[in-house]
Backbone as a printed PyTorch tensor [residue, N CA C, xyz], in Angstrom:
tensor([[[-10.9470, -13.1680,   2.3180],
         [ -9.5800, -12.6470,   2.9130],
         [ -9.6360, -11.1540,   3.2170]],

        [[-10.4550, -10.4830,   2.3780],
         [-10.3370,  -8.8400,   2.5400],
         [-11.1770,  -8.6860,   3.8750]],

        [[-12.2150,  -9.5480,   4.1360],
         [-13.1190,  -9.3820,   5.2440],
         [-12.4060,  -9.5200,   6.4260]],

        [[-11.4800, -10.6360,   6.4320],
         [-10.7460, -10.9850,   7.5630],
         [ -9.6520,  -9.8710,   7.9850]],

        [[ -9.0960,  -9.2870,   6.7700],
         [ -8.1000,  -8.3210,   7.0550],
         [ -8.6690,  -7.0020,   7.5670]],

        [[ -9.9190,  -6.6070,   7.0730],
         [-10.5000,  -5.4440,   7.6060],
         [-11.0180,  -5.5990,   8.9020]],

        [[-11.5250,  -7.0610,   9.2050],
         [-12.0390,  -7.3300,  10.7210],
         [-10.8530,  -7.2040,  11.6530]],

        [[ -9.7120,  -7.6420,  11.2440],
         [ -8.4460,  -7.6320,  12.1620],
         [ -7.9510,  -6.1420,  12.3960]],

        [[ -8.3780,  -5.2650,  11.4360],
         [ -7.8510,  -3.7430,  11.5260],
         [ -8.8570,  -2.8500,  12.1900]],

        [[-10.0600,  -3.4450,  12.8130],
         [-10.9300,  -2.7220,  13.3350],
         [-10.4060,  -1.5190,  14.2450]],

        [[-10.8270,  -0.3590,  14.1070],
         [-11.8850,   0.0790,  13.5010],
         [-11.8920,   0.3820,  12.0700]],

        [[-10.8830,   0.0530,  11.5630],
         [-10.4590,   0.2990,  10.1870],
         [ -9.1470,   0.6220,   9.8340]],

        [[ -8.8370,   0.3550,   8.5520],
         [ -7.2970,   0.6530,   8.2520],
         [ -7.3600,   2.3800,   8.1180]],

        [[ -6.2570,   2.8280,   8.0850],
         [ -6.1970,   4.3130,   7.9450],
         [ -5.7280,   4.6300,   6.4580]],

        [[ -4.9510,   3.8540,   6.1860],
         [ -4.3580,   3.8180,   4.7580],
         [ -4.2550,   2.4960,   4.1070]],

        [[ -4.1950,   2.4010,   2.8000],
         [ -3.8080,   1.1760,   1.9310],
         [ -2.5600,   1.2970,   1.1910]],

        [[ -1.5060,   0.7900,   1.4830],
         [ -0.2020,   0.9410,   1.0680],
         [ -0.0420,   0.0150,  -0.1920]],

        [[ -0.0210,   0.2030,  -1.4150],
         [  0.2520,  -0.7760,  -2.5970],
         [  1.6230,  -0.5990,  -3.0350]],

        [[  2.4700,  -1.4180,  -3.2370],
         [  3.7780,  -1.2250,  -3.6250],
         [  3.9450,  -2.0360,  -4.9570]],

        [[  4.1800,  -1.2250,  -5.8890],
         [  4.4690,  -1.6720,  -7.3850],
         [  6.0190,  -1.2980,  -7.8230]],

        [[  6.4170,  -2.1680,  -8.4840],
         [  7.7280,  -1.9700,  -9.2250],
         [  7.5150,  -1.3160, -10.7030]],

        [[  8.2680,  -0.0700, -10.8150],
         [  8.1160,   0.3420, -12.0890],
         [  8.9970,  -0.4560, -13.1410]],

        [[  8.8890,  -0.3160, -14.4160],
         [  9.5160,  -0.9240, -15.3250],
         [ 11.1670,  -0.6550, -15.3000]],

        [[ 11.7870,  -1.9430, -15.7670],
         [ 13.3150,  -1.7890, -15.6550],
         [ 13.8120,  -1.1230, -16.9390]],

        [[ 14.6930,  -0.4680, -16.7460],
         [ 15.3930,   0.2020, -17.8640],
         [ 16.5110,  -0.7420, -18.5190]],

        [[ 16.6120,  -0.6800, -19.7550],
         [ 17.5940,  -1.4110, -20.3830],
         [ 18.7010,  -0.5570, -20.7010]],

        [[ 19.7630,  -1.1540, -21.0130],
         [ 21.0230,  -0.1960, -21.2720],
         [ 20.6970,   0.7800, -22.4370]],

        [[ 20.1570,   0.3290, -23.4610],
         [ 19.6300,   1.3240, -24.4630],
         [ 18.9760,   2.4710, -24.0370]],

        [[ 17.8380,   2.1710, -23.0990],
         [ 17.0030,   3.2630, -22.5810],
         [ 17.8140,   4.1780, -21.7910]],

        [[ 18.8290,   3.5010, -20.9140],
         [ 19.6500,   4.3990, -20.0110],
         [ 20.5380,   5.4230, -20.9640]],

        [[ 21.0610,   4.9530, -21.9260],
         [ 21.9950,   5.9460, -22.8700],
         [ 20.8800,   6.7510, -23.6950]],

        [[ 19.7470,   6.4250, -23.9360],
         [ 18.9830,   7.1410, -24.6650],
         [ 18.3890,   8.5140, -23.6480]],

        [[ 18.2280,   8.2330, -22.4820],
         [ 17.8570,   9.1890, -21.4390],
         [ 18.9910,   9.8530, -21.0880]],

        [[ 20.1370,   9.8740, -21.4890],
         [ 21.3930,  10.6130, -21.0960],
         [ 21.6740,  10.2870, -19.6040]],

        [[ 21.5910,   9.2120, -19.1510],
         [ 21.6490,   8.8510, -17.8520],
         [ 21.0150,   9.5910, -16.7420]],

        [[ 20.0230,  10.1420, -17.2520],
         [ 19.2300,  10.9160, -16.3240],
         [ 18.0060,  10.2670, -16.0010]],

        [[ 17.6870,  10.0470, -14.6240],
         [ 16.5670,   9.2270, -14.3790],
         [ 15.2400,   9.7330, -14.8520]],

        [[ 14.2920,   9.0300, -15.1210],
         [ 13.0460,   9.3260, -15.7160],
         [ 12.1400,   9.9150, -14.3730]],

        [[ 11.7480,  11.2800, -14.5060],
         [ 10.7920,  11.6390, -13.5170],
         [  9.5800,  10.7630, -13.4890]],

        [[  9.0290,  10.5170, -12.3000],
         [  8.0380,   9.7150, -11.9920],
         [  6.6610,  10.2390, -12.6090]],

        [[  6.4580,  11.6170, -12.6730],
         [  5.2290,  11.9980, -13.3940],
         [  5.4080,  11.8210, -14.9580]],

        [[  6.6630,  11.7330, -15.4270],
         [  6.7360,  11.3350, -16.9170],
         [  6.5140,   9.8490, -17.0960]],

        [[  6.8150,   9.0110, -16.0570],
         [  6.6770,   7.5410, -16.1230],
         [  5.0640,   7.4110, -16.0660]],

        [[  4.3810,   7.8420, -15.2800],
         [  2.8340,   7.7580, -15.0610],
         [  2.2920,   8.2780, -16.3160]],

        [[  2.7110,   9.2930, -16.7170],
         [  1.9830,   9.8770, -18.1520],
         [  2.2750,   9.0020, -19.2710]],

        [[  3.2770,   8.0870, -19.4040],
         [  3.3690,   7.2110, -20.4310],
         [  3.2410,   5.8120, -20.1140]],

        [[  2.4480,   5.5660, -18.9890],
         [  2.2420,   4.2530, -18.4460],
         [  0.8810,   3.6900, -19.0720]],

        [[  0.8640,   2.4340, -18.8650],
         [ -0.3770,   1.6620, -19.3730],
         [ -1.6560,   2.2950, -18.7640]],

        [[ -2.7020,   2.5300, -19.4450],
         [ -4.0420,   2.8970, -19.2240],
         [ -4.6190,   2.5950, -17.8510]],

        [[ -4.4470,   1.2050, -17.4990],
         [ -5.0190,   0.6160, -16.3830],
         [ -4.2790,   1.1260, -15.2230]],

        [[ -2.9080,   1.4480, -15.2670],
         [ -2.1000,   2.0740, -14.1450],
         [ -2.4840,   3.4090, -13.9220]],

        [[ -2.8330,   4.1980, -15.0630],
         [ -3.1140,   5.5700, -14.9380],
         [ -4.5760,   5.7840, -14.4270]],

        [[ -5.5000,   4.7650, -14.7420],
         [ -6.7550,   4.7390, -13.9940],
         [ -6.7090,   4.5080, -12.6870]],

        [[ -5.8680,   3.3930, -12.2760],
         [ -5.6830,   3.2630, -10.9580],
         [ -5.0960,   4.3990, -10.1060]],

        [[ -4.1540,   5.1220, -10.7240],
         [ -3.6810,   6.2190, -10.0270],
         [ -4.8740,   7.2910,  -9.7770]],

        [[ -5.5780,   7.4630, -10.7450],
         [ -6.7810,   8.3670, -10.6510],
         [ -7.5490,   8.1800,  -9.5230]],

        [[ -7.8970,   6.7940,  -9.4060],
         [ -8.8980,   6.2640,  -8.3440],
         [ -8.3230,   6.3850,  -6.9710]],

        [[ -7.0640,   6.4850,  -6.8320],
         [ -6.1930,   6.9150,  -5.5140],
         [ -6.0630,   8.2740,  -5.4370]],

        [[ -7.0340,   9.2630,  -6.1130],
         [ -6.9990,  10.7150,  -6.0270],
         [ -5.3800,  11.1470,  -6.3090]],

        [[ -4.8260,  10.4210,  -7.3300],
         [ -3.4380,  10.8660,  -7.7470],
         [ -2.3330,  11.0380,  -6.8460]],

        [[ -2.6160,   9.9470,  -5.7880],
         [ -1.5370,  10.1570,  -4.8310],
         [ -0.6390,   8.9340,  -4.9060]],

        [[  0.4340,   9.1350,  -5.0440],
         [  1.6700,   8.1950,  -5.0190],
         [  2.8970,   8.6530,  -4.4990]],

        [[  3.7640,   7.8270,  -4.0570],
         [  4.8490,   7.9640,  -3.4510],
         [  6.1880,   7.1830,  -4.1360]],

        [[  7.1300,   7.7850,  -4.2780],
         [  8.4380,   7.1140,  -5.0280],
         [  9.2420,   6.6150,  -3.8970]],

        [[  9.5380,   5.2120,  -4.2240],
         [ 10.8500,   4.8330,  -3.1510],
         [ 11.7750,   4.5420,  -4.0920]],

        [[ 13.0140,   4.8020,  -4.0120],
         [ 14.2330,   4.6720,  -4.9000],
         [ 15.0620,   3.7290,  -4.1490]],

        [[ 15.0580,   2.3430,  -4.7010],
         [ 15.8450,   1.2580,  -4.1430],
         [ 16.8880,   1.0020,  -5.3720]],

        [[ 18.3250,   1.2840,  -5.1000],
         [ 19.2140,   1.3360,  -6.1830],
         [ 20.0700,  -0.0670,  -5.8360]],

        [[ 20.8190,  -0.3490,  -6.9710],
         [ 21.6770,  -1.8600,  -6.8930],
         [ 22.6070,  -1.6440,  -5.7490]],

        [[ 22.9480,  -0.4410,  -5.3580],
         [ 24.1600,  -0.3990,  -4.3320],
         [ 23.8270,  -0.6400,  -2.9500]],

        [[ 22.2360,  -0.3860,  -2.8830],
         [ 21.7080,  -0.5600,  -1.3840],
         [ 20.7690,  -1.7640,  -1.3970]],

        [[ 20.8070,  -2.4990,  -0.4800],
         [ 19.9020,  -3.7620,  -0.3980],
         [ 18.5880,  -3.1920,   0.1220]],

        [[ 18.2860,  -2.1400,   0.7400],
         [ 16.9690,  -1.6840,   1.1350],
         [ 16.7240,  -0.4020,   0.9830]],

        [[ 15.7480,   0.2730,   1.5300],
         [ 15.3320,   1.6110,   1.5880],
         [ 16.2230,   2.4180,   2.4880]],

        [[ 16.6270,   3.8800,   2.1950],
         [ 17.3850,   4.5470,   3.2070],
         [ 16.3980,   5.0920,   4.3690]],

        [[ 16.8230,   5.3210,   5.3180],
         [ 16.0050,   5.7650,   6.5880],
         [ 15.2840,   7.0580,   6.1270]],

        [[ 16.0380,   8.0910,   5.3370],
         [ 15.1890,   9.2520,   5.0930],
         [ 13.9640,   9.0790,   4.1210]],

        [[ 14.0990,   7.9250,   3.2130],
         [ 12.8370,   7.6210,   2.4860],
         [ 11.7600,   6.9770,   3.3450]],

        [[ 12.0950,   6.2520,   4.2970],
         [ 11.1160,   5.5860,   5.0630],
         [ 10.4910,   6.6480,   5.9550]],

        [[ 11.5120,   7.5570,   6.4780],
         [ 10.8690,   8.5350,   7.3400],
         [  9.8980,   9.4280,   6.5640]],

        [[ 10.1560,   9.6560,   5.4240],
         [  9.3750,  10.6670,   4.3980],
         [  8.0010,  10.0110,   4.0870]],

        [[  8.1060,   8.7040,   3.8810],
         [  6.9520,   7.9300,   3.5440],
         [  6.0230,   7.8820,   4.8150]],

        [[  6.6510,   7.6270,   5.8910],
         [  5.6300,   7.5680,   7.2200],
         [  5.1780,   8.7880,   7.6410]],

        [[  5.9590,   9.9590,   7.2580],
         [  5.4940,  11.4460,   7.5360],
         [  4.1890,  11.5950,   6.6540]],

        [[  4.3170,  11.1130,   5.2240],
         [  3.3590,  11.4640,   4.2780],
         [  2.1870,  10.5930,   4.5830]],

        [[  2.2710,   9.4120,   5.2980],
         [  1.0650,   8.5690,   5.6990],
         [  0.5720,   9.3710,   6.7620]],

        [[  1.2380,   9.9000,   7.9450],
         [  0.7690,  10.5780,   9.1240],
         [ -0.0860,  11.8940,   8.6660]],

        [[  0.4230,  12.6450,   7.4000],
         [ -0.3800,  13.9450,   7.0050],
         [ -1.4800,  13.4790,   6.5430]],

        [[ -1.6940,  12.3010,   5.6560],
         [ -2.7700,  11.8650,   5.0750],
         [ -3.8480,  11.4540,   6.0830]],

        [[ -3.4190,  10.6030,   7.0380],
         [ -4.4410,  10.2070,   8.2160],
         [ -4.9350,  11.6030,   8.9260]],

        [[ -3.9260,  12.5670,   9.1360],
         [ -4.3590,  13.6720,   9.6730],
         [ -5.3860,  14.5830,   8.9900]],

        [[ -5.1930,  14.5290,   7.7030],
         [ -6.2300,  15.1320,   6.6770],
         [ -7.5250,  14.6060,   6.7740]],

        [[ -7.6430,  13.3820,   7.3640],
         [ -8.9810,  12.7830,   7.3830],
         [ -9.3120,  12.7700,   8.7790]],

        [[ -8.8180,  13.7920,   9.7150],
         [ -9.0910,  13.9150,  11.0890],
         [ -8.7800,  12.6030,  11.9440]],

        [[ -7.9630,  11.8410,  11.4600],
         [ -7.6230,  10.5640,  12.1770],
         [ -8.4220,   9.5050,  12.0300]],

        [[ -9.5470,   9.7620,  11.2520],
         [-10.5720,   8.7880,  10.9680],
         [-10.0850,   7.5910,  10.3130]],

        [[-10.4300,   6.3940,  10.5460],
         [-10.2000,   5.1740,   9.8370],
         [-11.1780,   5.1150,   8.3320]],

        [[-10.4300,   4.4810,   7.3800],
         [-11.1610,   4.2900,   6.1990],
         [-12.4570,   3.6170,   6.5200]],

        [[-13.5250,   4.1840,   5.9860],
         [-14.8560,   3.5190,   6.1080],
         [-15.1600,   2.6870,   5.1680]],

        [[-15.4410,   1.5050,   5.3720],
         [-15.7710,   0.3290,   4.5860],
         [-17.5850,   0.2310,   4.4230]],

        [[-17.9060,   0.9240,   3.4640],
         [-19.3410,   0.9270,   3.2920],
         [-19.7480,  -0.5080,   2.8410]],

        [[-18.8070,  -1.2530,   2.2150],
         [-19.5120,  -2.5130,   1.5460],
         [-19.9000,  -3.5580,   2.8960]],

        [[-19.3160,  -3.5220,   3.8790],
         [-19.3560,  -4.1760,   5.1370],
         [-19.8770,  -3.4220,   6.4130]],

        [[-20.6680,  -4.0300,   7.0050],
         [-21.0380,  -3.2090,   8.2000],
         [-20.1470,  -3.4020,   9.4130]],

        [[-20.2030,  -2.6870,  10.2500],
         [-19.1700,  -2.6060,  11.2690],
         [-19.5020,  -3.9710,  12.2200]],

        [[-20.7080,  -4.1500,  12.3540],
         [-21.1280,  -5.4100,  13.1910],
         [-20.7120,  -6.7370,  12.5400]],

        [[-20.9410,  -6.6900,  11.1800],
         [-20.3590,  -7.9610,  10.4000],
         [-18.8480,  -8.0480,  10.6120]],

        [[-18.0870,  -7.0530,  10.6050],
         [-16.6430,  -6.9160,  10.6120],
         [-16.2100,  -7.4590,  12.1790]],

        [[-16.9540,  -7.0050,  13.0500],
         [-16.7640,  -7.2790,  14.6540],
         [-17.0600,  -8.8610,  14.8280]],

        [[-18.1290,  -9.3320,  14.1130],
         [-18.2850, -10.8240,  14.2750],
         [-17.4080, -11.5280,  13.4880]],

        [[-16.9670, -10.9580,  12.3860],
         [-15.8900, -11.6460,  11.6060],
         [-14.5450, -11.7110,  12.2240]],

        [[-14.1100, -10.7290,  13.1090],
         [-13.0140, -10.6770,  13.7830],
         [-13.1190, -11.6890,  15.1800]],

        [[-14.2970, -11.8960,  15.7520],
         [-14.4110, -12.8620,  16.6720],
         [-14.3210, -14.2610,  16.4160]],

        [[-14.9520, -14.5440,  15.1550],
         [-14.6580, -15.7010,  14.4000],
         [-13.3230, -16.1180,  14.0630]],

        [[-12.5900, -15.0100,  13.5340],
         [-11.3350, -15.1540,  13.3160],
         [-10.1740, -15.4830,  14.4960]],

        [[-10.5460, -14.7300,  15.6460],
         [ -9.7340, -14.8730,  16.7290],
         [-10.1620, -16.2830,  17.2600]],

        [[-11.3220, -16.7960,  17.3590],
         [-11.5370, -18.1270,  17.7660],
         [-10.7070, -19.0640,  17.0770]],

        [[-10.9530, -18.9330,  15.7670],
         [-10.0460, -20.0830,  14.8390],
         [ -8.6490, -19.9600,  15.1830]],

        [[ -8.1400, -18.7370,  15.1620],
         [ -6.6740, -18.7640,  15.6240],
         [ -6.5390, -19.3730,  16.8900]],

        [[ -7.2630, -19.0120,  17.9860],
         [ -6.9540, -19.6410,  19.3040],
         [ -6.9470, -21.1140,  19.1450]],

        [[ -8.2160, -21.6150,  18.2140],
         [ -8.1840, -23.0740,  18.2450],
         [ -6.8710, -23.7290,  17.4900]],

        [[ -6.4250, -23.0350,  16.4080],
         [ -5.1530, -23.4820,  15.8310],
         [ -4.1460, -23.4680,  16.8390]],

        [[ -3.9370, -22.5040,  17.5990],
         [ -3.0820, -22.4300,  18.4770],
         [ -2.9320, -23.6280,  19.6670]],

        [[ -4.0920, -23.9040,  20.0190],
         [ -4.3650, -24.8910,  21.1740],
         [ -3.9150, -26.3400,  20.5200]],

        [[ -4.2200, -26.2560,  19.2280],
         [ -3.9570, -27.8280,  18.6900],
         [ -2.4950, -27.8730,  18.5010]],

        [[ -1.8300, -26.9070,  18.1850],
         [ -0.2760, -26.8120,  17.9300],
         [  0.4240, -27.1400,  19.4590]],

        [[ -0.1700, -26.8280,  20.3150],
         [  0.2590, -27.1500,  21.8490],
         [  0.1670, -28.4060,  22.3280]],

        [[ -0.8910, -29.2720,  21.7230],
         [ -1.1490, -30.6160,  22.0530],
         [ -0.1230, -31.4950,  21.7340]]])
């Protein structure tokens, strides 16, 4: 499946965006923190070692989206800031796509052709 995703994103993805939910606060934890939200750096510092290792592998780059109960989604400023951060990251790499050394460009292009043919065949079957 990874090969299919990479093949469809040729010449390659510019960023990988992984969304995780941080732990939920209980009423007791909220009272203990004096109703002050925990800073993300403090949360990461006390997080499980597997999460800390993952963040280190991502060059310690992460972004916080704050979705509270009063809003059903993200605010426009948060989305705008996230997209701006992605644009800056892409620009810092000279606009180059992420190089997938594990798979050759030719193999991904062939996989893209196979995936496109498979999808076209499925579409034709649905029309009949």
